[in-house]
């Protein structure tokens, strides 16, 4: 079986593929790749500010722009994976691109000629020489190669792992839900190593060694995903899913004057051998009825010939194609209503790290680097995920009868509520931190305040739980509800919530600074009004949750009829499975 090949025509071999054994390689790959990604996500703001001499605000926006680009580019990886390459090949190729970017940053961090002289331990009123154009060019090239590489891995790897479990199997729903929970668990383990070991190395042994370690981690991630090649159930790309959606829109427009039949049987669908050995047929729904015109019989081509058998043409589509388009339209409001939560997460990843630099980071005689503070919610998630999987889901399943315990949209809602609480706690803690600075006359001091940095762990812990519910809920929701031919692209769409959140984060900071007269304009957090900013985010998060409830109540889960071929005296007939 080739890199891009599936297992069509090899049913016995296919039956032995997939399952938990194949998923283990996906877990290992995700853990190693995320170790590198998260380590950079939490600490690059320090590298930008202390070693590349960018301003405090510029450092924060550079990081959020990098993170946003990494997640928005998942659409590219998802499109390629569904249209041209298998998910396995996508992971390997984009993994090497990420390696190239990390290697470039390693070289820049090692040779001082490639970066400005670092300005550290300076007072807020002092300035440092900025990086020149060539130095910034190297920095941004490395950053955005990493963004492109990780985007392909993030779009294809979750779908590759989920492909190892058959959704049509009676236990498939529960197995698929377990996969996403353990996928998050492996992601969490990698992140724990990233924010502790890698961050400690960057703070105490040098950024060149830290970047080199990240490079090695991604290299072994590619090795692990390749080791599982013989076990994977590989998808066979069937053409662009976006093309199918575009065909529905064009066909519906062409047939806009035709009356819509009330009987779904009068619309075009395929139930013969063209559909393959097993076909997923979606039931017609009443929402977006104007799109049903794409499946109306009787449309004709320019030469007057019938297109009633022209499956996939620009004149006539199947009901399943139409419903796939409807489902994508229904899912978009869900993704948009989770964007603001990721805006809040972006603020915690930037401003909380800067807060930690003003606080006492000692515990039991050890000095903890500020970027390592996220280990607190990660450890919380490390224990919470198995409890959720092994205790909560089985108990909830008994009451709801749902294989996943609760529905995907309910899980996302819990995460959004927790994010509101987290931002309110963040505002209270920042108010307390500023009061300590005033009480001890240390507003303009560069010495650490007599306040433990682990106070920040409270807001992080609550937000970690929120992320556990929302992130996995989104990934599982988009994979389960998407069409068979666009699983990677749908997974990418779920990551886009984070992309939009990071981009919105940069914009929110700029807008708030202008409207408020400079809440976040100073390089001194003790004089800024970050607590007001956190209260603003908490209030906006409440409004966002209300919008989500409206979108979730409007969404209709897809209903699938599975058909298989049956041979009756040499005649092929499609029957319900």
XYZ file of C-alpha atoms in Angstrom:
577
model
C 0.000 0.000 0.000
C 1.499 3.349 -1.075
C 1.653 6.508 0.918
C -1.475 7.911 -0.658
C -3.244 4.646 -1.281
C -6.165 3.255 0.652
C -7.102 -0.377 1.034
C -9.777 -0.650 -1.612
C -10.008 -4.174 -2.911
C -8.229 -5.569 0.168
C -11.044 -6.116 2.699
C -9.177 -8.757 4.727
C -6.137 -6.532 5.041
C -8.306 -3.525 5.856
C -9.996 -5.417 8.654
C -6.621 -5.837 10.372
C -5.746 -2.169 10.067
C -6.561 0.686 12.403
C -7.708 0.476 16.002
C -5.909 1.471 19.171
C -2.614 -0.052 18.048
C -2.413 2.325 15.081
C -3.632 5.249 17.195
C -0.656 4.838 19.560
C 1.671 6.220 16.880
C -0.661 9.197 16.447
C -0.581 9.865 20.188
C 3.235 9.751 20.245
C 3.477 12.058 17.234
C 1.075 14.583 18.735
C 2.848 14.598 22.094
C 6.264 15.323 20.573
C 5.044 17.902 18.056
C 2.961 19.716 20.657
C 5.879 19.764 23.095
C 7.717 21.971 20.628
C 4.715 24.071 19.652
C 3.485 24.844 23.175
C 6.985 25.552 24.502
C 7.331 28.238 21.847
C 3.775 29.488 22.337
C 4.359 30.287 26.012
C 7.932 31.558 25.841
C 8.489 33.256 22.480
C 7.095 36.506 23.865
C 10.101 36.520 26.226
C 12.470 35.813 23.329
C 10.961 38.632 21.261
C 11.148 41.119 24.126
C 14.425 40.158 25.792
C 16.508 38.922 22.857
C 15.050 40.439 19.680
C 14.370 43.755 21.491
C 10.769 44.163 20.358
C 8.510 46.306 22.539
C 6.178 44.693 25.061
C 3.103 45.274 22.915
C 4.927 44.303 19.691
C 6.132 41.107 21.329
C 2.596 40.175 22.329
C 1.102 40.951 18.909
C 3.939 39.148 17.081
C 3.237 36.020 19.096
C -0.534 36.182 18.622
C -0.112 36.821 14.886
C 2.210 33.824 14.628
C -0.211 31.611 16.540
C -3.169 32.853 14.534
C -1.377 32.170 11.251
C -0.429 28.662 12.388
C -4.067 27.824 13.033
C -5.588 29.572 9.994
C -3.165 27.754 7.692
C -4.664 24.455 8.843
C -7.202 25.109 6.096
C -4.386 24.642 3.562
C -3.276 21.363 5.112
C -6.855 20.146 5.431
C -7.640 20.956 1.806
C -4.505 19.188 0.539
C -5.176 16.152 2.727
C -8.766 15.736 1.540
C -8.081 16.539 -2.109
C -4.620 15.323 -3.115
C -2.647 13.516 -0.407
C -3.484 11.034 2.316
C -3.494 12.310 5.874
C -0.294 10.320 6.484
C 1.604 11.982 3.648
C 0.337 15.410 4.738
C 1.706 14.862 8.263
C 5.119 13.799 6.950
C 5.584 16.604 4.400
C 4.412 19.402 6.686
C 6.432 17.929 9.558
C 9.599 18.453 7.526
C 8.558 22.059 6.792
C 8.220 22.663 10.523
C 11.682 21.131 11.010
C 13.129 23.633 8.560
C 11.630 26.598 10.429
C 12.861 25.392 13.808
C 16.312 24.800 12.374
C 16.417 28.391 11.124
C 15.501 29.801 14.555
C 18.121 27.539 16.156
C 20.819 28.970 13.898
C 19.721 32.563 14.598
C 19.665 32.009 18.357
C 23.134 30.424 18.267
C 24.961 33.078 16.227
C 24.804 36.500 17.893
C 25.526 38.203 14.555
C 22.049 37.194 13.391
C 20.229 38.991 16.210
C 20.597 42.282 18.112
C 22.496 42.477 21.367
C 19.951 41.378 23.996
C 18.728 44.018 26.432
C 17.792 42.455 29.748
C 17.259 43.753 33.257
C 16.639 47.286 32.069
C 14.307 49.793 33.705
C 11.042 50.681 31.934
C 12.322 54.107 30.873
C 15.375 52.678 29.083
C 15.343 51.712 25.396
C 17.282 49.108 23.438
C 18.515 48.962 19.874
C 15.915 47.283 17.688
C 16.597 44.325 15.388
C 17.519 45.336 11.860
C 15.683 44.305 8.696
C 17.835 41.243 7.956
C 17.540 39.954 11.511
C 13.769 40.361 11.455
C 13.624 38.650 8.051
C 15.341 35.560 9.470
C 13.054 35.618 12.512
C 9.827 35.900 10.536
C 10.897 33.330 7.921
C 11.595 30.790 10.650
C 8.398 31.611 12.509
C 6.117 31.272 9.522
C 7.774 28.098 8.246
C 6.953 26.669 11.665
C 3.408 28.035 11.346
C 2.946 26.400 7.931
C 4.444 23.103 9.052
C 2.491 22.760 12.261
C -0.715 23.752 10.446
C -0.523 20.715 8.167
C 0.177 18.392 11.077
C -2.663 19.825 13.150
C -5.186 19.478 10.319
C -4.280 15.944 9.242
C -3.097 14.188 12.416
C -6.381 14.232 14.413
C -8.260 13.015 11.330
C -5.627 10.314 10.703
C -6.118 9.036 14.239
C -9.904 9.216 14.068
C -9.850 7.291 10.768
C -8.565 4.275 12.675
C -12.013 3.818 14.242
C -15.105 2.903 12.232
C -17.936 5.355 12.850
C -20.431 2.827 11.466
C -19.455 0.181 14.008
C -21.949 -0.131 16.913
C -19.182 0.869 19.320
C -17.630 3.355 16.897
C -19.104 6.451 18.527
C -17.698 5.594 21.950
C -14.312 4.588 20.507
C -14.093 7.793 18.499
C -14.915 9.891 21.554
C -12.271 8.023 23.565
C -9.731 8.662 20.822
C -10.230 12.429 21.011
C -9.975 12.373 24.803
C -6.700 10.415 24.712
C -5.495 12.610 21.848
C -5.912 15.603 24.160
C -4.166 13.607 26.895
C -1.102 13.051 24.666
C -1.240 16.716 23.646
C -1.250 17.634 27.344
C 1.723 15.406 28.206
C 3.740 16.960 25.401
C 2.768 20.433 26.571
C 3.846 19.631 30.151
C 7.340 18.702 28.964
C 7.366 21.780 26.735
C 6.540 24.332 29.432
C 8.883 22.756 31.976
C 11.961 21.169 30.399
C 12.148 23.227 27.189
C 11.296 26.492 28.944
C 13.835 25.790 31.715
C 16.518 25.180 29.075
C 15.644 28.416 27.257
C 15.813 30.369 30.536
C 18.974 28.773 31.951
C 20.971 27.181 29.135
C 20.173 29.324 26.122
C 17.600 29.702 23.403
C 19.756 27.889 20.863
C 19.632 24.690 22.937
C 15.889 25.089 23.489
C 15.197 25.507 19.774
C 17.514 22.560 19.022
C 15.521 20.382 21.435
C 12.284 21.434 19.733
C 13.808 20.525 16.370
C 14.720 17.057 17.622
C 11.232 16.574 19.081
C 9.563 17.328 15.744
C 12.068 15.074 13.950
C 11.126 12.137 16.173
C 7.456 13.037 15.763
C 7.859 12.490 12.021
C 9.717 9.234 12.727
C 6.883 7.950 14.936
C 4.133 8.750 12.446
C 6.134 6.913 9.772
C 6.579 3.867 12.040
C 2.827 3.338 12.074
C 2.450 3.466 8.284
C 1.816 -0.281 7.875
C -1.005 -0.173 10.455
C -2.963 2.869 9.290
C -6.311 2.844 7.584
C -5.457 5.535 5.025
C -8.032 7.757 3.419
C -8.196 7.851 -0.372
C -8.634 11.483 -1.531
C -11.723 11.749 -3.737
C -11.352 15.254 -5.076
C -11.961 18.669 -3.659
C -14.776 18.854 -1.084
C -14.943 22.578 -1.777
C -15.674 21.805 -5.439
C -18.658 19.679 -4.416
C -19.996 22.529 -2.276
C -19.483 24.995 -5.110
C -21.363 22.653 -7.467
C -24.352 22.667 -5.106
C -24.396 26.454 -4.962
C -24.112 26.769 -8.752
C -26.734 24.098 -9.458
C -29.151 25.631 -6.944
C -28.672 29.010 -8.618
C -29.273 27.563 -12.090
C -32.432 25.808 -10.904
C -33.681 28.704 -8.792
C -36.934 29.003 -10.771
C -37.888 25.325 -10.399
C -40.468 24.407 -7.719
C -39.145 22.388 -4.769
C -40.918 19.001 -4.442
C -42.263 18.132 -1.004
C -41.445 14.436 -1.431
C -37.715 13.768 -0.911
C -37.937 10.750 -3.237
C -38.420 13.124 -6.145
C -34.951 14.566 -5.578
C -31.785 13.095 -7.069
C -29.872 10.508 -5.039
C -27.659 7.539 -5.921
C -28.553 4.081 -4.611
C -26.848 1.890 -7.203
C -23.392 0.455 -7.751
C -22.022 3.956 -8.486
C -22.161 4.560 -4.759
C -19.501 1.987 -3.959
C -19.490 -0.889 -1.505
C -20.866 1.176 1.324
C -22.403 4.612 1.026
C -23.372 7.263 3.554
C -26.721 8.739 2.559
C -27.850 11.883 4.390
C -31.531 12.508 5.017
C -33.079 15.639 3.628
C -33.647 18.490 6.099
C -35.894 21.537 5.862
C -33.293 24.191 6.642
C -31.887 26.113 3.654
C -34.560 24.685 1.367
C -33.391 26.848 -1.537
C -30.341 24.558 -1.841
C -32.649 21.586 -2.516
C -33.076 22.935 -6.035
C -29.595 21.605 -6.804
C -31.041 18.070 -6.601
C -34.189 18.627 -8.677
C -34.645 16.351 -11.702
C -35.438 17.957 -15.002
C -32.662 20.502 -15.274
C -31.078 20.445 -18.709
C -27.742 21.288 -20.222
C -27.190 23.844 -22.953
C -27.778 21.244 -25.717
C -31.080 20.183 -24.182
C -29.979 16.765 -22.922
C -31.090 15.546 -19.517
C -28.745 15.780 -16.574
C -30.729 13.490 -14.294
C -27.804 11.025 -14.166
C -25.051 13.659 -14.109
C -23.872 12.989 -10.567
C -21.460 15.710 -9.469
C -22.222 17.918 -12.436
C -22.792 21.651 -12.261
C -26.481 21.133 -13.072
C -27.629 18.327 -10.814
C -26.310 17.182 -7.435
C -27.421 14.471 -5.011
C -29.418 15.082 -1.847
C -26.349 13.963 0.111
C -24.209 16.627 -1.590
C -26.839 19.227 -0.763
C -27.039 18.105 2.867
C -23.240 18.143 3.193
C -23.322 21.768 2.101
C -26.127 22.533 4.542
C -24.199 20.957 7.401
C -21.130 23.040 6.670
C -23.267 26.199 6.702
C -24.832 25.116 10.010
C -21.432 24.464 11.584
C -19.951 27.862 10.751
C -21.939 29.803 13.427
C -20.684 27.286 15.995
C -17.068 27.986 15.124
C -17.589 31.744 15.139
C -19.256 31.645 18.551
C -16.199 29.946 20.089
C -13.693 32.451 18.701
C -13.851 34.844 21.634
C -12.898 32.133 24.113
C -9.645 31.708 22.204
C -9.147 35.469 22.263
C -9.223 35.219 26.051
C -6.777 32.306 25.961
C -4.400 34.357 23.808
C -4.460 37.146 26.392
C -3.663 34.714 29.188
C -0.743 33.290 27.206
C 0.784 36.726 26.701
C -0.127 39.034 29.574
C -0.011 36.312 32.238
C 3.571 35.526 31.267
C 4.402 39.225 31.578
C 2.601 39.307 34.959
C 4.718 36.389 36.140
C 7.890 38.354 35.403
C 6.878 40.854 38.102
C 6.156 38.225 40.792
C 8.061 35.900 43.108
C 8.742 32.702 41.142
C 10.473 30.723 43.897
C 9.018 27.532 45.341
C 10.819 25.092 47.613
C 14.094 26.828 46.832
C 13.703 26.594 43.056
C 13.112 29.511 40.715
C 10.348 28.700 38.262
C 10.520 30.460 34.868
C 7.437 32.558 34.216
C 6.583 30.760 30.943
C 6.410 27.497 32.919
C 3.367 28.669 34.874
C 0.981 26.997 32.351
C 2.188 23.670 33.747
C -0.380 24.176 36.526
C -3.474 23.872 34.293
C -1.716 21.196 32.242
C -1.186 19.073 35.356
C -4.809 19.733 36.235
C -5.840 18.471 32.791
C -3.450 15.518 33.119
C -5.534 14.207 36.020
C -8.907 15.515 34.833
C -8.928 13.886 31.374
C -8.693 10.262 32.610
C -11.360 11.016 35.226
C -13.592 12.470 32.530
C -13.004 9.484 30.229
C -13.190 6.688 32.805
C -15.694 8.065 35.321
C -17.841 10.894 33.949
C -18.517 9.508 30.451
C -19.680 6.002 31.587
C -21.947 7.513 34.248
C -23.384 10.123 31.888
C -23.866 7.450 29.202
C -26.167 5.501 31.520
C -28.455 8.507 31.929
C -28.328 9.981 28.426
C -27.835 6.890 26.281
C -25.327 8.901 24.224
C -22.021 7.067 23.493
C -20.027 10.225 24.275
C -21.849 10.856 27.581
C -23.016 14.310 26.566
C -23.407 15.771 23.106
C -20.585 17.679 21.477
C -22.367 21.030 21.679
C -23.116 20.548 25.381
C -19.438 19.862 26.031
C -18.457 23.058 24.216
C -21.002 25.027 26.278
C -19.436 23.837 29.552
C -16.061 25.072 28.333
C -17.439 28.501 27.464
C -18.942 28.907 30.936
C -15.626 27.987 32.548
C -13.823 30.526 30.357
C -16.075 33.306 31.730
C -15.202 32.272 35.281
C -11.501 32.144 34.409
C -11.425 35.718 33.105
C -13.251 37.000 36.188
C -10.705 35.244 38.423
C -7.880 36.726 36.311
C -9.275 40.224 36.904
C -9.433 39.672 40.677
C -5.888 38.322 40.835
C -4.489 41.226 38.770
C -6.261 43.685 41.076
C -4.570 41.981 44.014
C -1.148 42.019 42.283
C -1.356 45.769 41.632
C -2.396 46.461 45.199
C 0.681 44.574 46.437
C 2.899 46.748 44.189
C 1.309 49.920 45.602
C 1.455 48.752 49.227
C 5.192 47.989 48.990
C 6.020 51.096 46.944
C 7.259 48.939 44.049
C 5.202 50.348 41.177
C 8.310 51.340 39.205
C 10.630 48.692 40.604
C 12.089 45.883 38.481
C 12.398 43.660 41.562
C 9.848 40.836 41.974
C 6.819 41.632 44.108
C 6.302 39.781 47.411
C 3.475 37.786 45.845
C 3.799 34.189 44.657
C 3.471 33.614 40.928
C 1.314 30.599 41.632
C -1.638 32.882 42.205
C -1.793 32.957 38.409
C -2.300 29.212 38.487
C -5.922 29.709 39.573
C -7.002 31.429 36.371
C -4.918 29.036 34.297
C -6.381 25.942 35.995
C -9.963 27.009 35.335
C -9.134 27.896 31.757
C -7.381 24.542 31.326
C -10.614 22.782 32.230
C -12.466 25.055 29.812
C -10.032 24.130 27.051
C -10.484 20.418 27.776
C -14.205 20.696 27.173
C -14.225 23.132 24.275
C -11.208 22.069 22.192
C -12.006 18.356 22.194
C -15.698 19.128 21.772
C -14.940 21.145 18.644
C -12.568 18.564 17.133
C -14.997 15.715 17.750
C -17.994 17.750 16.604
C -16.461 18.777 13.295
C -15.046 15.327 12.564
C -18.277 13.493 13.385
C -20.611 15.938 11.661
C -18.578 16.561 8.503
C -18.907 14.757 5.183
C -16.778 11.660 4.600
C -14.666 13.475 2.007
C -13.777 16.500 4.109
C -12.710 15.171 7.507
C -9.306 16.905 7.462
C -10.768 20.183 6.246
C -13.422 20.072 8.959
C -10.769 19.395 11.589
C -8.909 22.406 10.215
C -12.049 24.519 10.554
C -12.190 23.667 14.258
C -8.582 24.900 14.671
C -9.597 28.098 12.876
C -11.511 29.105 15.987
C -8.124 29.474 17.658
C -6.727 31.321 14.647
C -9.501 33.903 14.648
C -9.141 34.168 18.419
C -5.452 35.061 18.182
C -5.981 37.543 15.362
C -8.883 39.117 17.241
C -6.659 39.274 20.311
C -4.203 41.584 18.573
C -7.034 43.777 17.339
C -8.721 43.899 20.762
C -5.519 45.130 22.413
C -5.146 47.930 19.850
C -8.809 48.976 20.061
C -8.891 48.917 23.867
C -5.740 51.036 24.021
C -7.258 53.666 21.747
C -10.720 53.750 23.312
C -9.530 53.592 26.927
C -6.729 56.105 26.528
C -3.985 53.541 27.081
C -5.018 50.781 29.503
C -2.255 48.588 28.057
C 0.009 51.198 26.468
C 2.816 51.217 29.022
C 5.707 48.766 29.321
C 4.996 48.736 33.063
C 2.150 46.408 34.085
C 2.056 47.995 37.522
C 0.837 51.224 35.907
C -1.341 49.601 33.235
C -4.959 48.692 33.905
C -4.835 45.018 32.934
C -7.457 44.194 35.557
C -9.987 46.426 33.772
C -9.097 44.688 30.534
C -9.755 41.261 32.081
C -13.142 42.438 33.412
C -13.998 43.650 29.926
C -13.108 40.230 28.482
C -15.234 38.496 31.131
C -18.244 40.645 30.242
C -17.805 40.079 26.526
C -17.452 36.345 27.180
C -20.916 36.342 28.775
C -22.378 37.933 25.648
C -20.484 35.434 23.531
C -21.969 32.534 25.510
C -25.485 33.843 24.887
C -24.711 33.969 21.155
C -23.404 30.406 21.304
C -26.595 29.149 22.958
C -28.629 30.645 20.114
C -26.395 29.028 17.478
C -26.347 25.641 19.247
C -30.133 25.519 19.639
C -30.488 26.257 15.921
C -28.095 23.488 14.831
C -29.510 20.145 13.645
C -27.308 17.050 13.969
C -26.946 15.085 10.758
C -29.010 11.949 10.262
C -27.345 9.201 8.283
C -28.713 6.169 6.486
C -26.019 3.619 5.658
C -26.563 1.544 2.535
C -24.725 -1.595 1.455
C -24.773 -3.549 -1.770
C -26.685 -6.812 -1.937
C -26.336 -9.206 -4.852
C -29.703 -10.692 -5.869
C -29.200 -13.224 -8.674
C -26.511 -11.131 -10.287
C -28.398 -7.881 -9.843
C -26.891 -5.304 -7.494
C -29.330 -3.665 -5.117
C -28.695 -1.053 -2.422
C -30.287 -1.888 0.927
C -30.166 -0.203 4.307
C -27.426 -1.594 6.532
